[in-house]
PDB file of N, CA and C in Angstrom:
ATOM      1  N   UNK S 203       0.494  -1.309  -0.195  1.00 90.00           N
ATOM      2  CA  UNK S 203      -0.170   0.278   0.042  1.00 90.00           C
ATOM      3  C   UNK S 203       0.991   1.316   0.278  1.00 90.00           C
ATOM      4  N   UNK S 204       1.673   1.499   0.625  1.00 91.00           N
ATOM      5  CA  UNK S 204       2.826   2.450   1.364  1.00 91.00           C
ATOM      6  C   UNK S 204       3.636   2.928  -0.124  1.00 91.00           C
ATOM      7  N   UNK S 205       3.818   1.640  -0.756  1.00 95.00           N
ATOM      8  CA  UNK S 205       4.288   1.938  -1.981  1.00 95.00           C
ATOM      9  C   UNK S 205       3.868   2.144  -3.869  1.00 95.00           C
ATOM     10  N   UNK S 206       3.181   2.266  -3.394  1.00 96.00           N
ATOM     11  CA  UNK S 206       1.785   2.386  -4.620  1.00 96.00           C
ATOM     12  C   UNK S 206       0.977   3.419  -4.333  1.00 96.00           C
ATOM     13  N   UNK S 207       0.813   3.957  -2.916  1.00 96.00           N
ATOM     14  CA  UNK S 207       0.475   5.315  -3.200  1.00 96.00           C
ATOM     15  C   UNK S 207       1.928   6.549  -3.304  1.00 96.00           C
ATOM     16  N   UNK S 208       3.132   6.352  -2.997  1.00 94.00           N
ATOM     17  CA  UNK S 208       3.910   7.164  -3.109  1.00 94.00           C
ATOM     18  C   UNK S 208       4.360   6.861  -4.557  1.00 94.00           C
ATOM     19  N   UNK S 209       5.063   5.620  -5.306  1.00 95.00           N
ATOM     20  CA  UNK S 209       5.079   6.141  -7.007  1.00 95.00           C
ATOM     21  C   UNK S 209       3.958   6.868  -6.778  1.00 95.00           C
ATOM     22  N   UNK S 210       2.832   6.082  -6.652  1.00 96.00           N
ATOM     23  CA  UNK S 210       1.743   6.327  -8.452  1.00 96.00           C
ATOM     24  C   UNK S 210       1.050   8.062  -7.855  1.00 96.00           C
ATOM     25  N   UNK S 211       1.936   8.035  -6.763  1.00 96.00           N
ATOM     26  CA  UNK S 211       0.906   9.682  -6.361  1.00 96.00           C
ATOM     27  C   UNK S 211       0.205  10.245  -5.923  1.00 96.00           C
ATOM     28  N   UNK S 212      -0.373   9.483  -4.869  1.00 97.00           N
ATOM     29  CA  UNK S 212      -1.887   8.770  -4.797  1.00 97.00           C
ATOM     30  C   UNK S 212      -2.361  10.220  -3.968  1.00 97.00           C
ATOM     31  N   UNK S 213      -3.420  10.552  -4.162  1.00 97.00           N
ATOM     32  CA  UNK S 213      -4.083  11.791  -3.195  1.00 97.00           C
ATOM     33  C   UNK S 213      -4.926  11.475  -2.118  1.00 97.00           C
ATOM     34  N   UNK S 214      -6.056  10.691  -2.732  1.00 98.00           N
ATOM     35  CA  UNK S 214      -7.518   9.832  -2.264  1.00 98.00           C
ATOM     36  C   UNK S 214      -7.511   8.973  -2.287  1.00 98.00           C
ATOM     37  N   UNK S 215      -8.203   8.327  -1.096  1.00 98.00           N
ATOM     38  CA  UNK S 215      -8.241   7.434  -1.108  1.00 98.00           C
ATOM     39  C   UNK S 215      -9.816   7.804  -0.888  1.00 98.00           C
ATOM     40  N   UNK S 216     -10.651   5.929  -1.270  1.00 97.00           N
ATOM     41  CA  UNK S 216     -11.834   5.377  -0.509  1.00 97.00           C
ATOM     42  C   UNK S 216     -11.175   4.390   0.667  1.00 97.00           C
ATOM     43  N   UNK S 217     -12.290   4.271   1.435  1.00 97.00           N
ATOM     44  CA  UNK S 217     -11.507   3.361   2.935  1.00 97.00           C
ATOM     45  C   UNK S 217     -12.593   2.764   2.624  1.00 97.00           C
ATOM     46  N   UNK S 218     -12.755   0.912   2.604  1.00 96.00           N
ATOM     47  CA  UNK S 218     -14.047   0.161   2.476  1.00 96.00           C
ATOM     48  C   UNK S 218     -13.318  -0.448   3.024  1.00 96.00           C
ATOM     49  N   UNK S 219     -13.125  -0.600   4.724  1.00 96.00           N
ATOM     50  CA  UNK S 219     -12.190  -1.046   5.089  1.00 96.00           C
ATOM     51  C   UNK S 219     -13.521  -1.994   6.081  1.00 96.00           C
ATOM     52  N   UNK S 220     -13.637  -3.282   6.758  1.00 96.00           N
ATOM     53  CA  UNK S 220     -14.020  -3.379   8.372  1.00 96.00           C
ATOM     54  C   UNK S 220     -13.653  -2.528   8.921  1.00 96.00           C
ATOM     55  N   UNK S 221     -15.116  -2.398   9.906  1.00 95.00           N
ATOM     56  CA  UNK S 221     -15.078  -1.590  10.993  1.00 95.00           C
ATOM     57  C   UNK S 221     -14.382  -1.003  11.584  1.00 95.00           C
ATOM     58  N   UNK S 222     -13.460  -2.189  12.269  1.00 98.00           N
ATOM     59  CA  UNK S 222     -12.486  -2.925  12.710  1.00 98.00           C
ATOM     60  C   UNK S 222     -10.889  -2.664  12.993  1.00 98.00           C
ATOM     61  N   UNK S 223     -10.692  -2.763  11.476  1.00 98.00           N
ATOM     62  CA  UNK S 223      -9.617  -2.114  10.508  1.00 98.00           C
ATOM     63  C   UNK S 223      -9.930  -0.642  10.295  1.00 98.00           C
ATOM     64  N   UNK S 224     -10.496   0.124  10.374  1.00 97.00           N
ATOM     65  CA  UNK S 224     -11.059   1.620   9.582  1.00 97.00           C
ATOM     66  C   UNK S 224     -10.007   2.874  10.607  1.00 97.00           C
ATOM     67  N   UNK S 225      -9.902   2.707  11.796  1.00 98.00           N
ATOM     68  CA  UNK S 225      -9.049   3.450  12.387  1.00 98.00           C
ATOM     69  C   UNK S 225      -7.279   3.564  11.785  1.00 98.00           C
ATOM     70  N   UNK S 226      -6.600   2.175  12.502  1.00 98.00           N
ATOM     71  CA  UNK S 226      -5.623   1.828  12.017  1.00 98.00           C
ATOM     72  C   UNK S 226      -5.449   1.745  10.242  1.00 98.00           C
ATOM     73  N   UNK S 227      -6.033   1.645   9.274  1.00 98.00           N
ATOM     74  CA  UNK S 227      -5.861   1.853   7.559  1.00 98.00           C
ATOM     75  C   UNK S 227      -5.961   3.029   7.733  1.00 98.00           C
ATOM     76  N   UNK S 228      -6.521   4.365   8.515  1.00 98.00           N
ATOM     77  CA  UNK S 228      -6.163   5.608   8.453  1.00 98.00           C
ATOM     78  C   UNK S 228      -5.748   6.478   8.555  1.00 98.00           C
ATOM     79  N   UNK S 229      -5.275   5.968   9.387  1.00 98.00           N
ATOM     80  CA  UNK S 229      -3.762   5.777   9.880  1.00 98.00           C
ATOM     81  C   UNK S 229      -2.379   5.385   8.942  1.00 98.00           C
ATOM     82  N   UNK S 230      -2.897   4.490   8.438  1.00 97.00           N
ATOM     83  CA  UNK S 230      -2.003   4.408   6.724  1.00 97.00           C
ATOM     84  C   UNK S 230      -2.048   4.609   6.139  1.00 97.00           C
ATOM     85  N   UNK S 231      -3.160   6.074   5.714  1.00 98.00           N
ATOM     86  CA  UNK S 231      -3.276   6.457   4.269  1.00 98.00           C
ATOM     87  C   UNK S 231      -2.667   7.490   4.422  1.00 98.00           C
ATOM     88  N   UNK S 232      -3.009   8.052   6.183  1.00 97.00           N
ATOM     89  CA  UNK S 232      -2.661   9.395   6.320  1.00 97.00           C
ATOM     90  C   UNK S 232      -1.103   9.379   6.019  1.00 97.00           C
ATOM     91  N   UNK S 233       0.439   8.678   7.075  1.00 97.00           N
ATOM     92  CA  UNK S 233       1.234   8.259   6.753  1.00 97.00           C
ATOM     93  C   UNK S 233       2.248   8.589   5.482  1.00 97.00           C
ATOM     94  N   UNK S 234       1.231   8.480   4.693  1.00 96.00           N
ATOM     95  CA  UNK S 234       1.481   8.000   3.000  1.00 96.00           C
ATOM     96  C   UNK S 234       1.526   9.385   2.203  1.00 96.00           C
ATOM     97  N   UNK S 235       0.377  10.046   3.074  1.00 96.00           N
ATOM     98  CA  UNK S 235       0.557  11.085   2.261  1.00 96.00           C
ATOM     99  C   UNK S 235      -0.617  11.831   1.555  1.00 96.00           C
ATOM    100  N   UNK S 236      -2.138  10.853   1.713  1.00 98.00           N
ATOM    101  CA  UNK S 236      -3.787  11.324   1.246  1.00 98.00           C
ATOM    102  C   UNK S 236      -3.587  12.818   1.830  1.00 98.00           C
ATOM    103  N   UNK S 237      -5.065  12.501   0.879  1.00 98.00           N
ATOM    104  CA  UNK S 237      -5.335  14.183   1.374  1.00 98.00           C
ATOM    105  C   UNK S 237      -6.178  14.055   1.778  1.00 98.00           C
ATOM    106  N   UNK S 238      -6.718  13.151   0.872  1.00 98.00           N
ATOM    107  CA  UNK S 238      -8.280  13.425   1.363  1.00 98.00           C
ATOM    108  C   UNK S 238      -9.580  11.830   1.587  1.00 98.00           C
ATOM    109  N   UNK S 239     -10.119  11.178   2.213  1.00 98.00           N
ATOM    110  CA  UNK S 239     -10.682  10.074   2.191  1.00 98.00           C
ATOM    111  C   UNK S 239     -12.145  10.408   2.197  1.00 98.00           C
ATOM    112  N   UNK S 240     -13.196   9.782   1.339  1.00 97.00           N
ATOM    113  CA  UNK S 240     -14.171   8.722   1.360  1.00 97.00           C
ATOM    114  C   UNK S 240     -13.904   8.067   1.931  1.00 97.00           C
ATOM    115  N   UNK S 241     -15.283   8.076   2.832  1.00 97.00           N
ATOM    116  CA  UNK S 241     -14.719   6.922   4.065  1.00 97.00           C
ATOM    117  C   UNK S 241     -16.602   6.363   4.358  1.00 97.00           C
ATOM    118  N   UNK S 242     -16.271   4.980   3.520  1.00 95.00           N
ATOM    119  CA  UNK S 242     -17.032   4.144   3.311  1.00 95.00           C
ATOM    120  C   UNK S 242     -17.639   3.366   4.680  1.00 95.00           C
ATOM    121  N   UNK S 243     -16.602   3.145   6.167  1.00 94.00           N
ATOM    122  CA  UNK S 243     -17.513   2.712   7.238  1.00 94.00           C
ATOM    123  C   UNK S 243     -17.825   3.384   8.002  1.00 94.00           C
ATOM    124  N   UNK S 244     -18.378   2.766   9.417  1.00 91.00           N
ATOM    125  CA  UNK S 244     -19.200   3.217  10.269  1.00 91.00           C
ATOM    126  C   UNK S 244     -18.417   3.700  11.191  1.00 91.00           C
ATOM    127  N   UNK S 245     -17.697   4.102  10.873  1.00 94.00           N
ATOM    128  CA  UNK S 245     -16.508   4.603  12.561  1.00 94.00           C
ATOM    129  C   UNK S 245     -16.704   5.817  11.819  1.00 94.00           C
ATOM    130  N   UNK S 246     -16.553   6.570  12.507  1.00 94.00           N
ATOM    131  CA  UNK S 246     -16.434   7.970  12.677  1.00 94.00           C
ATOM    132  C   UNK S 246     -14.854   8.660  13.011  1.00 94.00           C
ATOM    133  N   UNK S 247     -14.216   9.218  11.703  1.00 96.00           N
ATOM    134  CA  UNK S 247     -12.337   8.334  12.170  1.00 96.00           C
ATOM    135  C   UNK S 247     -12.028  10.382  12.431  1.00 96.00           C
ATOM    136  N   UNK S 248     -10.879  10.297  13.499  1.00 96.00           N
ATOM    137  CA  UNK S 248     -10.164  11.384  13.378  1.00 96.00           C
ATOM    138  C   UNK S 248      -8.983  11.475  13.165  1.00 96.00           C
ATOM    139  N   UNK S 249      -8.788  12.735  12.200  1.00 97.00           N
ATOM    140  CA  UNK S 249      -7.960  13.329  11.360  1.00 97.00           C
ATOM    141  C   UNK S 249      -6.832  14.584  11.357  1.00 97.00           C
ATOM    142  N   UNK S 250      -6.397  14.426  11.288  1.00 97.00           N
ATOM    143  CA  UNK S 250      -5.801  16.613  11.347  1.00 97.00           C
ATOM    144  C   UNK S 250      -6.294  16.813  10.397  1.00 97.00           C
ATOM    145  N   UNK S 251      -6.649  18.463  10.703  1.00 96.00           N
ATOM    146  CA  UNK S 251      -7.258  19.514  10.217  1.00 96.00           C
ATOM    147  C   UNK S 251      -6.898  19.554   8.727  1.00 96.00           C
ATOM    148  N   UNK S 252      -5.690  19.567   8.629  1.00 97.00           N
ATOM    149  CA  UNK S 252      -5.794  19.904   6.660  1.00 97.00           C
ATOM    150  C   UNK S 252      -5.753  18.247   5.873  1.00 97.00           C
ATOM    151  N   UNK S 253      -6.777  17.181   6.606  1.00 98.00           N
ATOM    152  CA  UNK S 253      -7.130  16.077   5.802  1.00 98.00           C
ATOM    153  C   UNK S 253      -9.199  15.939   5.791  1.00 98.00           C
ATOM    154  N   UNK S 254      -9.173  16.123   4.486  1.00 98.00           N
ATOM    155  CA  UNK S 254     -10.680  15.941   4.223  1.00 98.00           C
ATOM    156  C   UNK S 254     -10.910  14.581   4.139  1.00 98.00           C
ATOM    157  N   UNK S 255     -12.341  15.260   5.224  1.00 97.00           N
ATOM    158  CA  UNK S 255     -13.421  13.230   4.908  1.00 97.00           C
ATOM    159  C   UNK S 255     -14.802  13.455   4.815  1.00 97.00           C
ATOM    160  N   UNK S 256     -15.517  12.325   4.196  1.00 96.00           N
ATOM    161  CA  UNK S 256     -16.193  12.755   3.429  1.00 96.00           C
ATOM    162  C   UNK S 256     -16.779  11.113   4.328  1.00 96.00           C
ATOM    163  N   UNK S 257     -17.379  11.093   4.913  1.00 94.00           N
ATOM    164  CA  UNK S 257     -18.241   9.578   5.363  1.00 94.00           C
ATOM    165  C   UNK S 257     -20.082   9.523   4.258  1.00 94.00           C
ATOM    166  N   UNK S 258     -19.884   8.576   2.985  1.00 92.00           N
ATOM    167  CA  UNK S 258     -20.978   8.026   3.019  1.00 92.00           C
ATOM    168  C   UNK S 258     -21.409   6.848   3.067  1.00 92.00           C
ATOM    169  N   UNK S 259     -22.581   6.322   3.393  1.00 85.00           N
ATOM    170  CA  UNK S 259     -23.230   5.621   3.196  1.00 85.00           C
ATOM    171  C   UNK S 259     -23.978   5.388   2.964  1.00 85.00           C
ATOM    172  N   UNK S 260     -23.559   4.113   1.586  1.00 83.00           N
ATOM    173  CA  UNK S 260     -24.491   3.436   1.083  1.00 83.00           C
ATOM    174  C   UNK S 260     -25.888   3.238   1.294  1.00 83.00           C
ATOM    175  N   UNK S 261     -26.164   2.590   2.512  1.00 81.00           N
ATOM    176  CA  UNK S 261     -27.481   2.408   2.804  1.00 81.00           C
ATOM    177  C   UNK S 261     -28.449   3.586   3.091  1.00 81.00           C
ATOM    178  N   UNK S 262     -27.829   4.520   3.091  1.00 80.00           N
ATOM    179  CA  UNK S 262     -28.825   5.787   4.098  1.00 80.00           C
ATOM    180  C   UNK S 262     -29.340   6.444   2.205  1.00 80.00           C
ATOM    181  N   UNK S 263     -28.337   6.666   0.933  1.00 82.00           N
ATOM    182  CA  UNK S 263     -28.048   6.569  -0.252  1.00 82.00           C
ATOM    183  C   UNK S 263     -28.727   5.498  -1.288  1.00 82.00           C
ATOM    184  N   UNK S 264     -29.439   4.920  -0.545  1.00 84.00           N
ATOM    185  CA  UNK S 264     -30.087   4.006  -1.282  1.00 84.00           C
ATOM    186  C   UNK S 264     -32.058   4.440  -0.922  1.00 84.00           C
ATOM    187  N   UNK S 265     -31.540   4.726   0.620  1.00 83.00           N
ATOM    188  CA  UNK S 265     -32.865   5.027   1.486  1.00 83.00           C
ATOM    189  C   UNK S 265     -34.092   6.405   1.273  1.00 83.00           C
ATOM    190  N   UNK S 266     -31.766   6.940   1.096  1.00 83.00           N
ATOM    191  CA  UNK S 266     -32.811   8.573  -0.110  1.00 83.00           C
ATOM    192  C   UNK S 266     -33.210   8.439  -1.406  1.00 83.00           C
ATOM    193  N   UNK S 267     -32.325   7.379  -2.134  1.00 86.00           N
ATOM    194  CA  UNK S 267     -33.068   7.134  -3.618  1.00 86.00           C
ATOM    195  C   UNK S 267     -34.493   6.880  -2.888  1.00 86.00           C
ATOM    196  N   UNK S 268     -35.024   5.874  -2.498  1.00 86.00           N
ATOM    197  CA  UNK S 268     -36.489   5.278  -2.827  1.00 86.00           C
ATOM    198  C   UNK S 268     -37.217   6.355  -1.688  1.00 86.00           C
ATOM    199  N   UNK S 269     -36.994   7.202  -1.620  1.00 82.00           N
ATOM    200  CA  UNK S 269     -37.371   8.542  -0.948  1.00 82.00           C
ATOM    201  C   UNK S 269     -38.074   8.844  -2.116  1.00 82.00           C
ATOM    202  N   UNK S 270     -36.915   9.733  -2.299  1.00 68.00           N
ATOM    203  CA  UNK S 270     -37.257  10.588  -3.558  1.00 68.00           C
ATOM    204  C   UNK S 270     -37.880   9.314  -5.302  1.00 68.00           C
ATOM    205  N   UNK S 271     -37.681   8.515  -5.182  1.00 70.00           N
ATOM    206  CA  UNK S 271     -38.411   7.580  -6.732  1.00 70.00           C
ATOM    207  C   UNK S 271     -39.855   6.795  -6.318  1.00 70.00           C
ATOM    208  N   UNK S 272     -40.577   7.250  -5.131  1.00 68.00           N
ATOM    209  CA  UNK S 272     -41.661   6.510  -4.968  1.00 68.00           C
ATOM    210  C   UNK S 272     -43.355   7.370  -5.497  1.00 68.00           C
ATOM    211  N   UNK S 273     -43.894   6.089  -6.155  1.00 69.00           N
ATOM    212  CA  UNK S 273     -45.105   7.079  -6.681  1.00 69.00           C
ATOM    213  C   UNK S 273     -46.155   7.738  -6.297  1.00 69.00           C
ATOM    214  N   UNK S 274     -46.291   8.836  -6.681  1.00 65.00           N
ATOM    215  CA  UNK S 274     -47.487   9.907  -5.822  1.00 65.00           C
ATOM    216  C   UNK S 274     -49.146   9.045  -5.722  1.00 65.00           C
ATOM    217  N   UNK S 275     -49.407   9.238  -4.632  1.00 67.00           N
ATOM    218  CA  UNK S 275     -50.892   8.456  -4.284  1.00 67.00           C
ATOM    219  C   UNK S 275     -52.059   9.805  -4.331  1.00 67.00           C
TER     220      UNK S 275
END
């Protein structure tokens, strides 16, 4: 992971690990120089102020879609 991020100059990551691994993986990403993370776990990440995190829940997104696409009665 560390070699690939540095070699490819990757700046952003999508975090899709088990919740129990989220904090450790986030720290690894930050140590590699990642500037932003799309967090798809259920864990609230504590990151330095210079790291941008967007929390994304597939379940919540699907629920939002279903409400917006219900037929009008």
